[in-house]
XYZ file of C-alpha atoms in Angstrom:
223
model
C -25.816 57.328 -10.210
C -26.528 56.384 -6.696
C -29.018 53.415 -7.715
C -26.223 52.610 -11.008
C -23.729 52.596 -7.381
C -26.041 50.522 -5.497
C -25.375 47.123 -7.496
C -21.810 48.489 -7.418
C -21.754 47.936 -4.230
C -23.440 44.809 -3.470
C -20.729 43.014 -6.346
C -18.398 43.911 -4.205
C -19.938 42.757 -0.142
C -20.694 39.783 -2.431
C -16.914 39.301 -3.222
C -15.455 39.751 -0.065
C -17.655 37.642 1.849
C -16.588 35.374 -0.954
C -13.240 35.536 -0.043
C -13.483 35.433 3.131
C -14.947 32.199 3.078
C -12.724 30.958 0.708
C -9.683 32.148 2.929
C -12.002 30.690 6.521
C -12.022 27.121 3.893
C -8.431 27.271 3.497
C -6.936 27.691 7.306
C -9.572 25.028 7.789
C -7.935 22.667 6.039
C -4.325 23.574 6.214
C -5.430 23.310 10.264
C -6.684 19.854 8.917
C -3.464 18.245 7.604
C -1.493 20.109 10.418
C -3.258 18.361 13.174
C -2.961 14.945 10.510
C 0.386 15.380 10.916
C 0.770 15.707 14.685
C -1.308 12.987 14.743
C 0.898 10.779 13.088
C 3.894 12.042 14.543
C 2.661 11.343 17.908
C 1.424 8.340 17.439
C 4.554 6.345 15.787
C 5.609 6.522 19.219
C 3.279 4.403 20.369
C 3.753 0.283 20.016
C 0.813 -0.948 22.232
C -2.320 -0.999 19.976
C -4.989 -0.464 22.348
C -3.260 3.084 23.795
C -2.796 3.833 19.895
C -5.489 3.480 18.710
C -7.432 5.683 22.661
C -4.625 7.916 22.068
C -5.747 8.597 17.954
C -9.616 8.594 18.950
C -9.295 11.239 21.758
C -6.732 13.533 19.872
C -8.820 13.377 16.775
C -11.876 15.088 18.685
C -9.857 17.061 20.347
C -7.747 18.725 17.306
C -10.195 18.436 14.723
C -13.568 20.017 16.735
C -16.404 17.065 16.210
C -18.624 15.905 18.346
C -17.198 11.837 18.781
C -14.881 10.053 17.082
C -14.542 5.706 17.037
C -12.535 2.958 15.390
C -13.818 -0.373 14.960
C -11.146 -3.140 14.020
C -11.777 -6.105 11.745
C -11.410 -9.814 12.747
C -12.501 -11.704 9.427
C -12.050 -14.945 10.650
C -16.233 -14.012 12.206
C -16.768 -11.097 9.914
C -17.596 -8.336 12.502
C -16.859 -5.469 13.138
C -15.720 -5.201 16.675
C -15.760 -1.231 18.338
C -11.896 -1.586 20.178
C -11.834 2.901 21.000
C -13.887 5.315 21.380
C -13.019 8.856 22.205
C -13.735 10.406 25.803
C -15.936 8.463 28.386
C -18.608 7.175 26.463
C -15.804 5.408 24.203
C -14.962 4.031 26.385
C -18.454 3.036 27.885
C -19.199 1.502 24.009
C -15.874 -0.164 23.991
C -16.780 -2.167 27.797
C -19.919 -2.387 26.252
C -18.218 -4.638 23.476
C -20.405 -3.882 21.249
C -19.898 -5.519 17.621
C -21.095 -4.811 13.653
C -21.856 -8.030 11.433
C -19.849 -6.808 8.200
C -23.002 -7.249 6.023
C -25.092 -5.680 8.063
C -27.300 -3.211 5.841
C -27.777 -0.421 8.345
C -24.724 0.034 9.146
C -22.348 2.817 8.032
C -19.793 1.424 9.525
C -19.829 -2.287 7.567
C -20.577 -0.608 4.495
C -17.516 1.755 4.221
C -15.740 -2.119 5.102
C -17.139 -3.623 2.247
C -16.793 -0.998 -0.210
C -13.698 -0.134 0.237
C -14.238 4.075 0.408
C -15.706 7.101 2.439
C -18.722 7.097 3.157
C -21.002 9.945 4.650
C -24.619 10.639 5.910
C -25.021 14.687 6.276
C -28.468 14.601 7.704
C -28.688 11.145 9.830
C -32.164 11.240 11.106
C -33.306 10.755 7.177
C -31.365 7.806 6.547
C -32.706 4.720 6.986
C -28.951 3.271 7.694
C -28.518 4.980 10.471
C -27.857 2.865 13.808
C -28.829 5.499 16.215
C -26.734 5.345 20.081
C -28.464 6.499 23.164
C -24.638 7.179 24.005
C -24.353 9.800 21.485
C -28.308 11.859 21.554
C -26.504 14.760 19.184
C -25.417 13.449 16.781
C -25.953 14.711 12.960
C -24.111 13.655 10.387
C -21.172 11.311 10.018
C -18.708 9.666 8.182
C -16.674 6.138 8.644
C -13.797 5.654 6.515
C -12.010 2.899 5.853
C -8.453 1.739 7.267
C -6.849 -0.175 4.724
C -3.751 -1.493 4.118
C -3.405 -2.203 0.825
C -6.534 -4.631 -0.102
C -6.334 -5.554 3.701
C -9.014 -3.785 5.612
C -8.217 -3.780 9.673
C -10.632 -1.826 10.486
C -13.694 1.461 10.375
C -12.427 5.592 11.131
C -15.516 6.978 12.164
C -16.074 10.465 13.050
C -19.101 12.310 13.899
C -20.550 15.710 14.119
C -23.767 17.796 15.916
C -24.269 19.308 13.195
C -26.275 19.120 10.224
C -23.703 18.670 6.998
C -21.378 18.496 8.743
C -19.006 16.628 6.497
C -17.740 17.612 2.745
C -15.941 15.240 0.207
C -12.806 17.627 1.372
C -13.212 16.107 4.337
C -13.523 12.383 3.370
C -9.934 12.897 1.355
C -8.443 14.603 4.705
C -9.861 11.789 7.427
C -8.605 9.111 4.222
C -5.039 10.064 4.390
C -6.216 9.963 8.255
C -7.492 5.954 8.248
C -4.179 5.052 6.224
C -1.860 6.714 9.115
C -3.897 4.997 11.623
C -3.831 1.393 9.252
C 0.098 1.569 9.017
C 0.955 2.244 12.606
C -1.902 0.313 14.426
C 0.347 -2.776 11.522
C 3.580 -2.245 12.895
C 2.298 -1.732 17.077
C 0.810 -5.410 16.243
C 3.879 -6.447 13.986
C 6.355 -4.978 17.229
C 3.912 -7.453 19.889
C 4.013 -10.495 17.746
C 7.891 -9.616 17.617
C 8.333 -8.500 21.843
C 5.950 -12.281 22.264
C 8.868 -13.702 19.678
C 12.273 -12.731 21.851
C 9.978 -13.493 25.483
C 9.530 -17.103 23.933
C 12.866 -17.310 23.102
C 14.533 -16.028 26.249
C 12.418 -18.252 27.976
C 13.836 -21.681 25.857
C 17.237 -20.488 26.209
C 16.525 -19.963 29.805
C 14.618 -23.714 29.686
C 18.172 -25.236 28.093
C 20.191 -23.580 31.192
C 18.750 -25.092 33.150
C 18.380 -27.985 31.696
C 22.458 -28.371 31.311
C 23.012 -27.176 34.681
C 20.270 -30.154 36.087
C 22.284 -32.822 33.024
C 25.865 -31.585 34.530
C 25.094 -32.182 37.366
C 24.088 -35.290 37.403
C 26.433 -36.403 34.960
C 28.218 -35.241 38.142
C 26.742 -37.109 40.292
């Protein structure tokens, strides 16, 4: 009787393990979606583009538990991607070095994501010839680059790195694609706000100069 029961016990243990793993995956996805919503709410009130991007990468590293996160912005005129925000002190140091990547760079996951307009995942960077190692990020083992799109336009690339092999999945790509889309819209809105604020400031200055000119002319005429 015991030999007959052992396969059943083993099958039961496997079933419980699979259910537990499935529950953990569901809980992780729910937490990721909640984080996306939190990031979206937080950044919707930030109207300075630089502070917006810095807030996003810092929140991403903290809430998603990734090794590193940074954002490259596209310069269409020069066909380059400029590192504009990086998480933590390492990220700020990288930004200060004004690191750029040509759009047509072959050995760059970030450039490839911009060209292909889709998420690029490499789950073992040491085995991938397209990976460009960075001495400031020695623990990177897997990387995912996601384009930031508004319509057909690529505003930049959202890049995240893990210190674990196989750190990203297709489900992660879907989550980060949603986040990158929200970041792109928030960035576009912040840029528009800055432009409109500059226009308002110029109009106010013109109005001041006009008032000053008329006052001077009135004084001259009276004189």
